[in-house]
Short mmCIF file of C-alpha atoms in Angstrom, two decimals:
data_model
loop_
_atom_site.label_atom_id
_atom_site.label_comp_id
_atom_site.label_asym_id
_atom_site.label_seq_id
_atom_site.Cartn_x
_atom_site.Cartn_y
_atom_site.Cartn_z
CA MET A 18 -21.34 49.50 19.62
CA ILE A 19 -20.53 47.85 22.83
CA ARG A 20 -22.43 47.69 26.10
CA ARG A 21 -20.52 49.51 28.80
CA GLU A 22 -21.29 46.94 31.44
CA LEU A 23 -19.38 48.66 34.27
CA TYR A 24 -21.67 51.82 34.06
CA LEU A 25 -24.74 49.78 33.45
CA LYS A 26 -24.16 47.90 36.58
CA LYS A 27 -23.57 51.02 38.52
CA LEU A 28 -26.90 52.42 37.20
CA GLU A 29 -28.68 49.09 38.01
CA MET A 30 -27.42 49.42 41.56
CA TYR A 31 -29.32 52.53 42.03
CA VAL A 32 -32.51 51.92 39.88
CA ASP A 33 -35.81 52.81 41.62
CA ARG A 34 -33.93 54.30 44.58
CA ASN A 35 -35.13 57.74 45.69
CA ILE A 36 -31.96 59.48 44.57
CA VAL A 37 -30.95 61.37 41.43
CA LYS A 38 -28.36 59.64 39.33
CA ILE A 39 -25.87 62.37 38.03
CA ILE A 40 -23.86 61.04 34.99
CA THR A 41 -20.84 63.21 34.10
CA GLY A 42 -17.90 63.08 31.70
CA VAL A 43 -16.21 64.89 28.78
CA ARG A 44 -18.28 65.80 25.85
CA ARG A 45 -18.93 62.78 23.53
CA CYS A 46 -17.38 60.24 25.76
CA GLY A 47 -20.60 58.12 25.57
CA LYS A 48 -23.06 59.56 28.11
CA THR A 49 -25.98 59.73 25.91
CA VAL A 50 -25.37 56.28 24.52
CA LEU A 51 -25.13 54.92 28.15
CA MET A 52 -28.57 56.48 28.87
CA LYS A 53 -30.09 54.93 25.85
CA GLN A 54 -28.52 51.55 26.64
CA PHE A 55 -29.99 51.77 30.09
CA ILE A 56 -33.42 52.70 28.61
CA GLY A 57 -33.10 49.60 26.50
CA LEU A 58 -32.60 47.57 29.68
CA LEU A 59 -35.55 49.02 31.29
CA ARG A 60 -37.68 48.10 28.21
CA GLU A 61 -36.33 44.54 28.32
CA ASN A 62 -37.36 44.35 32.00
CA GLY A 63 -40.94 45.16 31.19
CA VAL A 64 -41.09 49.00 31.72
CA PRO A 65 -44.02 50.34 29.48
CA GLU A 66 -42.78 52.84 26.84
CA GLU A 67 -45.12 55.50 28.08
CA CYS A 68 -43.40 55.44 31.37
CA ILE A 69 -40.01 56.49 30.08
CA PHE A 70 -39.26 60.02 29.02
CA TYR A 71 -35.77 61.06 27.57
CA VAL A 72 -35.00 64.73 26.75
CA ASP A 73 -31.76 66.13 25.33
CA LEU A 74 -31.53 69.79 26.30
CA GLU A 75 -28.85 70.43 23.71
CA GLY A 76 -30.84 68.82 20.95
CA MET A 77 -32.72 70.74 18.37
CA ILE A 78 -36.15 69.83 19.63
CA TYR A 79 -35.67 70.80 23.22
CA SER A 80 -32.99 73.51 22.95
CA TYR A 81 -35.61 76.12 23.95
CA ILE A 82 -35.97 74.49 27.44
CA ASN A 83 -33.42 76.66 29.31
CA LYS A 84 -35.61 78.12 32.11
CA THR A 85 -36.68 76.40 35.32
CA ASP A 86 -40.43 76.90 34.73
CA ASP A 87 -40.17 75.47 31.20
CA LEU A 88 -38.44 72.38 32.39
CA ARG A 89 -40.80 71.93 35.23
CA GLU A 90 -43.88 72.40 33.10
CA MET A 91 -42.61 69.83 30.56
CA LEU A 92 -41.72 67.14 33.17
CA HIS A 93 -44.88 67.63 35.24
CA THR A 94 -46.96 67.13 31.94
CA PHE A 95 -45.14 63.83 31.20
CA VAL A 96 -45.49 62.49 34.75
CA GLU A 97 -49.13 63.35 34.97
CA SER A 98 -49.65 61.46 31.63
CA CYS A 99 -48.37 58.33 33.25
CA GLY A 100 -51.59 58.17 35.44
CA GLY A 101 -49.67 57.54 38.64
CA LYS A 102 -47.53 54.74 37.34
CA HIS A 103 -43.75 54.65 38.37
CA CYS A 104 -41.93 56.55 35.60
CA TYR A 105 -38.34 57.09 34.58
CA ILE A 106 -36.93 60.48 33.58
CA PHE A 107 -33.68 60.97 31.72
CA ILE A 108 -32.48 64.65 31.19
CA ASP A 109 -29.42 64.83 28.99
CA GLU A 110 -27.14 68.01 29.62
CA ALA A 111 -29.31 69.09 32.47
CA GLU A 112 -26.84 71.90 33.47
CA ARG A 113 -28.41 73.99 30.74
CA VAL A 114 -31.25 74.85 33.24
CA ASN A 115 -29.68 76.66 36.14
CA ASP A 116 -32.11 75.38 38.81
CA TRP A 117 -32.42 71.74 37.47
CA ALA A 118 -31.84 70.46 41.05
CA GLN A 119 -35.04 72.23 42.43
CA VAL A 120 -37.12 70.62 39.66
CA ALA A 121 -35.74 67.17 40.31
CA ALA A 122 -36.27 67.61 43.96
CA GLU A 123 -39.88 68.63 43.45
CA LEU A 124 -40.63 65.70 41.13
CA MET A 125 -38.97 63.13 43.60
CA ASN A 126 -41.27 64.64 46.35
CA LEU A 127 -44.50 64.86 44.51
CA PHE A 128 -44.35 61.83 42.18
CA ASP A 129 -43.26 58.21 41.91
CA CYS A 130 -40.33 58.71 39.60
CA ASP A 131 -36.65 57.69 38.88
CA ILE A 132 -34.49 60.52 37.70
CA TYR A 133 -31.16 60.40 35.73
CA VAL A 134 -29.35 63.56 34.51
CA SER A 135 -26.17 64.09 32.66
CA SER A 136 -23.63 66.89 32.18
CA SER A 137 -20.54 67.51 30.12
CA ASN A 138 -19.17 69.93 32.66
CA SER A 139 -19.11 70.45 36.42
CA SER A 140 -21.46 73.40 36.24
CA ILE A 141 -24.14 70.92 37.10
CA PHE A 142 -22.66 70.94 40.66
CA ARG A 143 -22.72 74.61 41.23
CA GLY A 144 -24.79 76.47 43.71
CA ASP A 145 -26.64 74.59 46.48
CA TYR A 146 -27.64 71.70 44.32
CA ALA A 147 -26.89 69.14 47.08
CA ARG A 148 -29.13 70.96 49.62
CA LYS A 149 -31.88 71.19 47.19
CA LEU A 150 -31.65 67.53 46.51
CA ASP A 151 -31.56 66.87 50.22
CA TYR A 152 -28.38 65.12 49.39
CA ARG A 153 -30.27 62.39 47.63
CA TYR A 154 -27.88 61.95 44.66
CA VAL A 155 -25.01 59.73 43.35
CA LYS A 156 -22.37 60.74 40.89
CA ILE A 157 -21.26 58.45 38.10
CA GLU A 158 -18.27 59.63 36.06
CA VAL A 159 -18.02 58.21 32.55
CA TYR A 160 -14.66 58.06 30.76
CA PRO A 161 -13.66 57.56 27.13
CA PHE A 162 -12.86 54.03 25.90
CA THR A 163 -10.20 52.12 27.94
CA PHE A 164 -7.99 49.59 26.17
CA SER A 165 -10.14 46.71 27.40
CA GLU A 166 -13.31 48.34 26.02
CA TYR A 167 -11.32 49.01 22.71
CA LEU A 168 -10.57 45.21 22.58
CA GLU A 169 -14.25 44.46 23.07
CA LEU A 170 -15.13 46.88 20.28
CA GLU A 171 -12.64 45.19 17.95
CA ALA A 172 -13.89 41.79 18.80
CA ALA A 173 -17.43 42.90 17.91
CA GLY A 174 -16.24 44.21 14.64
CA GLU A 175 -14.47 41.03 13.87
CA ARG A 176 -17.55 39.03 14.60
CA GLU A 177 -19.61 41.19 12.23
CA GLU A 178 -16.94 40.84 9.55
CA GLU A 179 -16.93 37.04 9.84
CA ALA A 180 -20.68 36.95 9.71
CA GLY A 181 -20.42 38.82 6.30
CA ASP A 182 -17.83 36.23 5.17
CA VAL A 183 -15.07 38.81 5.37
CA LYS A 184 -11.84 37.33 6.81
CA MET A 185 -9.46 39.85 8.48
CA PRO A 186 -5.82 39.07 9.44
CA GLU A 187 -5.48 38.51 13.18
CA ARG A 188 -3.59 41.28 15.01
CA SER A 189 -1.59 40.84 18.22
CA LYS A 190 -2.67 42.65 21.43
CA ALA A 191 0.43 44.92 21.03
CA GLU A 192 -0.54 45.94 17.49
CA LEU A 193 -4.12 46.74 18.64
CA PHE A 194 -2.56 48.77 21.50
CA GLU A 195 -0.49 50.86 19.11
CA GLU A 196 -3.68 51.57 17.09
CA TYR A 197 -5.41 52.56 20.30
CA LEU A 198 -2.70 55.01 21.14
CA ARG A 199 -2.69 56.40 17.72
CA LYS A 200 -6.36 56.81 17.28
CA GLY A 201 -7.25 57.74 20.92
CA CYS A 202 -10.15 56.70 23.11
CA MET A 203 -13.05 58.84 22.00
CA PRO A 204 -15.93 56.49 20.80
CA GLY A 205 -16.71 58.66 17.86
CA VAL A 206 -13.29 58.06 16.07
CA TYR A 207 -14.12 54.33 15.69
CA GLU A 208 -16.86 55.13 13.31
CA LEU A 209 -14.23 56.79 10.98
CA LYS A 210 -11.65 55.05 8.80
CA ASN A 211 -9.66 57.89 7.24
CA GLY A 212 -6.83 59.46 9.33
CA ALA A 213 -7.73 62.95 8.10
CA ASP A 214 -11.30 62.45 9.08
CA ILE A 215 -10.19 61.41 12.58
CA ARG A 216 -7.96 64.38 13.03
CA ASN A 217 -10.64 66.73 11.88
CA TYR A 218 -13.20 65.12 14.26
CA LEU A 219 -10.90 65.29 17.18
CA THR A 220 -9.87 68.88 16.48
CA ASP A 221 -13.57 69.87 16.12
CA LEU A 222 -14.39 68.13 19.35
CA TYR A 223 -11.48 69.81 21.28
CA ASN A 224 -12.71 73.25 19.94
CA SER A 225 -16.25 72.47 20.99
CA ILE A 226 -15.18 71.48 24.46
CA ILE A 227 -13.08 74.65 24.89
CA LEU A 228 -15.93 76.84 23.64
CA LYS A 229 -18.99 75.20 25.36
CA ASP A 230 -17.65 73.56 28.51
CA VAL A 231 -14.57 75.91 29.32
CA VAL A 232 -15.47 79.39 28.01
CA GLN A 233 -19.14 79.66 27.83
CA CYS A 234 -19.92 77.56 30.86
CA ASN A 235 -17.49 79.63 33.08
CA LYS A 236 -18.37 82.90 31.43
CA LEU A 237 -14.74 83.61 30.67
CA ARG A 238 -14.08 86.92 29.02
CA ASP A 239 -10.32 87.36 28.38
CA ILE A 240 -9.35 83.89 26.72
CA SER A 241 -6.35 85.32 24.79
CA HIS A 242 -4.01 83.25 26.78
CA LEU A 243 -6.08 80.12 27.08
CA ASP A 244 -4.32 78.64 23.93
CA LYS A 245 -0.89 79.16 25.42
CA ILE A 246 -2.07 77.57 28.75
CA MET A 247 -3.28 74.45 26.94
CA GLU A 248 -0.18 74.45 24.80
CA TYR A 249 1.93 74.20 27.90
CA ILE A 250 -0.11 71.44 29.52
CA LEU A 251 -0.20 69.38 26.29
CA SER A 252 3.53 69.75 25.91
CA HIS A 253 4.17 68.58 29.55
CA ILE A 254 1.75 65.53 29.77
CA GLY A 255 3.02 63.33 32.57
CA GLU A 256 5.38 65.92 34.10
CA ALA A 257 4.96 67.57 37.38
CA PHE A 258 4.61 71.39 37.24
CA SER A 259 3.23 74.30 38.99
CA PRO A 260 0.84 77.13 37.89
CA LYS A 261 3.81 79.43 38.25
CA GLY A 262 5.54 77.53 35.40
CA ILE A 263 2.49 78.12 33.17
CA ARG A 264 2.37 81.84 34.12
CA ASP A 265 5.97 82.14 33.14
CA TYR A 266 5.48 80.35 29.85
CA VAL A 267 2.54 82.61 28.99
CA LYS A 268 4.65 85.66 29.89
CA GLN A 269 7.09 84.72 27.10
CA SER A 270 4.44 85.51 24.53
CA GLY A 271 4.10 89.05 25.99
CA VAL A 272 1.12 88.45 28.06
CA THR A 273 1.33 88.94 31.73
CA ILE A 274 -1.23 86.92 34.01
CA SER A 275 -1.32 86.03 37.65
CA VAL A 276 -0.91 82.61 39.21
CA ASP A 277 -4.63 83.06 40.50
CA THR A 278 -5.69 83.38 36.89
CA VAL A 279 -3.87 80.25 35.97
CA TYR A 280 -5.59 78.39 38.70
CA SER A 281 -8.98 79.59 37.53
CA PHE A 282 -8.34 78.39 34.06
CA LEU A 283 -7.15 75.01 35.44
CA ASP A 284 -10.30 74.61 37.28
CA ALA A 285 -12.28 75.42 34.20
CA LEU A 286 -10.38 72.88 32.10
CA THR A 287 -10.69 70.14 34.75
CA GLY A 288 -14.37 71.14 35.15
CA ALA A 289 -14.89 70.25 31.51
CA TYR A 290 -13.22 66.96 32.08
CA LEU A 291 -10.86 67.85 29.31
CA ILE A 292 -7.83 67.19 31.62
CA TYR A 293 -7.31 65.20 34.69
CA ARG A 294 -5.54 66.61 37.60
CA ILE A 295 -3.38 64.06 39.46
CA PRO A 296 -2.04 65.55 42.80
CA ARG A 297 1.07 64.61 44.56
CA PHE A 298 0.88 62.60 47.83
CA ASP A 299 3.71 62.72 50.28
CA ILE A 300 4.09 59.18 51.58
CA LYS A 301 6.26 60.14 54.59
CA ALA A 302 3.89 62.92 55.69
CA ASP A 303 0.80 60.89 54.70
CA ARG A 304 -0.95 63.72 53.06
CA GLU A 305 -1.86 65.15 49.73
CA LEU A 306 0.10 68.20 48.42
CA GLU A 307 -1.27 71.20 46.77
CA THR A 308 1.64 71.90 44.21
CA GLN A 309 3.56 70.12 41.51
CA GLU A 310 0.68 68.01 40.28
CA LYS A 311 0.53 66.25 37.01
CA TYR A 312 -2.14 66.81 34.28
CA TYR A 313 -3.32 64.34 31.74
CA ILE A 314 -5.57 65.01 28.75
CA CYS A 315 -8.62 62.88 28.55
CA ASP A 316 -7.64 61.59 25.09
CA MET A 317 -4.13 61.54 23.63
CA GLY A 318 -5.55 61.18 20.12
CA MET A 319 -7.12 64.63 20.65
CA ARG A 320 -3.88 65.87 21.96
CA ASN A 321 -1.95 64.76 19.00
CA ALA A 322 -4.62 66.16 16.52
CA VAL A 323 -4.37 69.60 18.21
CA MET A 324 -0.59 69.82 18.63
CA GLY A 325 0.16 68.29 15.08
CA ASP A 326 3.81 67.34 14.64
CA GLU A 327 4.71 68.13 18.29
CA GLY A 328 3.94 64.57 19.40
CA ALA A 329 4.09 63.50 23.03
CA SER A 330 6.68 61.15 24.26
CA TYR A 331 5.87 57.44 24.03
CA GLU A 332 6.17 57.14 27.73
CA ALA A 333 3.78 59.92 28.25
CA MET A 334 1.31 58.15 26.09
CA LEU A 335 1.63 54.99 28.09
CA GLU A 336 1.13 56.86 31.26
CA SER A 337 -2.05 58.54 29.90
CA ALA A 338 -3.51 55.14 28.96
CA LEU A 339 -2.66 53.79 32.50
CA CYS A 340 -4.13 56.85 34.09
CA LEU A 341 -7.47 56.51 32.32
CA GLU A 342 -7.59 52.86 33.16
CA LEU A 343 -7.09 53.50 36.94
CA LEU A 344 -9.73 56.23 36.96
CA PHE A 345 -12.12 53.96 35.14
CA ARG A 346 -11.61 51.17 37.65
CA GLY A 347 -12.58 53.57 40.42
CA PHE A 348 -9.30 54.25 42.03
CA LYS A 349 -8.35 57.60 43.66
CA VAL A 350 -5.08 58.31 41.78
CA ASN A 351 -2.16 60.39 43.08
CA VAL A 352 1.45 60.87 42.11
CA ALA A 353 3.47 59.28 45.08
CA LYS A 354 6.30 61.41 46.49
CA GLN A 355 8.99 59.77 48.68
CA ASN A 356 11.52 62.44 49.72
CA SER A 357 12.89 63.58 46.32
CA SER A 358 11.68 60.50 44.40
CA LEU A 359 8.41 60.23 42.52
CA VAL A 360 6.28 57.26 41.54
CA ASP A 361 4.09 57.69 38.57
CA PHE A 362 0.77 56.56 40.25
CA MET A 363 -0.41 55.66 43.64
CA ALA A 364 -3.82 53.94 43.17
CA VAL A 365 -6.01 54.01 46.29
CA LYS A 366 -9.31 52.14 46.89
CA GLY A 367 -10.62 51.93 50.48
CA ASP A 368 -7.80 50.98 52.65
CA ASP A 369 -5.66 49.51 49.99
CA ARG A 370 -3.12 51.12 47.66
CA THR A 371 -0.93 50.04 44.78
CA TYR A 372 2.24 51.84 43.56
CA LEU A 373 2.90 51.80 39.81
CA ASN A 374 5.54 53.03 37.51
CA CYS A 375 5.23 52.87 33.76
CA CYS A 376 7.97 52.86 30.99
CA VAL A 377 8.70 51.56 27.51
CA SER A 378 11.13 48.80 28.61
CA VAL A 379 13.14 47.72 31.64
CA GLU A 380 16.05 46.36 29.46
CA ASP A 381 18.04 49.63 29.99
CA LYS A 382 20.01 49.91 33.19
CA ASP A 383 19.15 53.66 33.62
CA THR A 384 15.44 52.89 33.16
CA VAL A 385 15.68 50.12 35.83
CA LYS A 386 17.21 52.54 38.28
CA ARG A 387 14.65 55.28 37.48
CA LYS A 388 11.61 53.02 37.79
CA PHE A 389 12.41 50.36 40.16
CA GLY A 390 14.61 52.60 42.52
CA PRO A 391 11.77 54.84 43.85
CA LEU A 392 9.58 51.85 44.43
CA ALA A 393 12.29 49.93 46.40
CA LYS A 394 12.67 53.03 48.71
CA ILE A 395 8.94 52.83 49.86
CA ARG A 396 9.08 50.77 53.12
CA ASP A 397 5.42 49.91 53.42
CA ASN A 398 3.82 46.57 52.52
CA TYR A 399 1.60 47.63 49.71
CA PHE A 400 1.86 46.15 46.23
CA LYS A 401 4.51 47.80 43.84
CA MET A 402 4.71 47.05 40.21
CA VAL A 403 6.49 48.36 37.06
CA LEU A 404 4.38 48.16 33.87
CA SER A 405 6.26 48.15 30.53
CA MET A 406 5.86 47.16 26.97
CA ASP A 407 8.14 44.16 27.56
CA SER A 408 6.25 41.05 26.77
CA GLU A 409 7.45 38.89 29.69
CA THR A 410 6.66 39.13 33.42
CA LYS A 411 9.81 39.49 35.45
CA ILE A 412 10.53 39.87 39.18
CA ASN A 413 13.22 42.40 40.15
CA LYS A 414 15.71 41.43 42.83
CA GLY A 415 13.90 43.66 45.20
CA GLY A 416 10.79 41.56 44.66
CA ILE A 417 8.98 44.09 42.55
CA ILE A 418 7.14 42.70 39.42
CA ASN A 419 7.62 44.09 36.01
CA TYR A 420 4.37 43.15 34.35
CA PRO A 421 3.31 43.75 30.53
CA LEU A 422 1.26 46.89 30.35
CA THR A 423 -0.98 45.64 27.66
CA GLU A 424 -2.00 42.68 29.59
CA PHE A 425 -2.74 44.88 32.62
CA LEU A 426 -4.89 47.27 30.54
CA ALA A 427 -6.60 44.29 28.80
CA GLN A 428 -8.04 43.11 32.07
CA SER A 429 -11.40 44.63 32.20
#
C-alpha cells in the first residue's frame, strides 16, 4: 500500500473548514483507502478515536441505511456521543441516501463537525445538493494509479522483499511501464499475481460498474444496446467520433436507437467515471466544440480484459496513460483542433496551456509529419511537445521537443 500524497494534501487543505469534502472516482480506484489513510493522519495528529466516525453505506453492517431519517438519526447519535467535542464524519458511498446533502447541511449548522463523503458515481450531485449545502463543498476526484504511483508501489514492494532477504532482479523503467500497460492501473490488480485472476478481477469490476453505477444508478430499463455502445467505444479509444457513429454501429446489429439515446448512455457512462470524455477545442475560434470528442476508458487493463483478443493499438494505450496522468495532475484536458489538424491533448491549468502529441517513435518520417506537423502549425507561444517511447530527448527543427514518455509519466 502506498500513501496517495496528492489527495491527502488536498484533504489537509480543507480539514476543519466548514465545507463538505466530496470524494469521487470510479469504483475501487482507492477512495475508501484514501479516507482511511486520512483517518490515520487525524489519529497521528491527536484526534481522539471517539471523535471519528466512519460508515460504509454499501457495507454489510450499514447497508440498511438508505433513508434520510435513518442516516440523520445515526449521525446525530454519534455527534451527541462526542459531548460537544469537534468530530469528524466519513460517509462512504453517500449517494445511497437520496437526501444526504440535507443531512450534511443540518450537521454543519447544528454541530461542530467536519464532514467527508464519497461516491462511485455522479448521482451524488443530482438534485439541488449545492443549494442545500449552501454551496459549502469542494469536489476531489480520485483516479486509478498513475505510472508514477505504480513506480512508488513497486519501490515499496522491493523494499519489503529486501527486508526479507529476497533479492529481485532490477527492471528498467521501460520494462515497468510495459507491465503497467498490461496489468492496468486499478489498485486491486497489484494484490494478484496470476494473469487469469487479474482478468477475472477486472471483468467482474467492469460488470459491477455497469450494473451498479450505470444501470441501477440511472434506472435504465432498455439496456439491450449498452454492450454494443461500449464495444464501439472500447474499439475506438483515442479516436474522435460522434454519437451518430455509435448509433449507426448499433443499427448494424438490428437495433434502432436515437442519437439522444446514445447521448444519455454516454452521460451515464461518464457519470460512473468508467470513461472520460475529452472534448475538442477549436484553437482558432477559441472555444470548446460539442462534437467529435474522444473517449478514454479509466483503465486499459479493464478494457483488454473485457475485449479479449481485440487488443487496442499500442498508441491508444500510450494516449490513455498520458490522459490519466494529465487529469491526475489537475489539468483541464481537450483535443486541440487547428483547422483540419488535431493535437492529441491540450492541457490547461489557469492561464497556461501545453500541447502534447503522443506516439510510439519519431524515427519514422510519416510519424514525424503526423505528430510534429500539427504542433508546428499552432502559432501561439505555449509549450509544445511530442512524447514517445524513444529513450533520448531530441529537439525538432521547429524547436518542438521530443521527450521520453516514461520519463514524463514518472515525474509525480
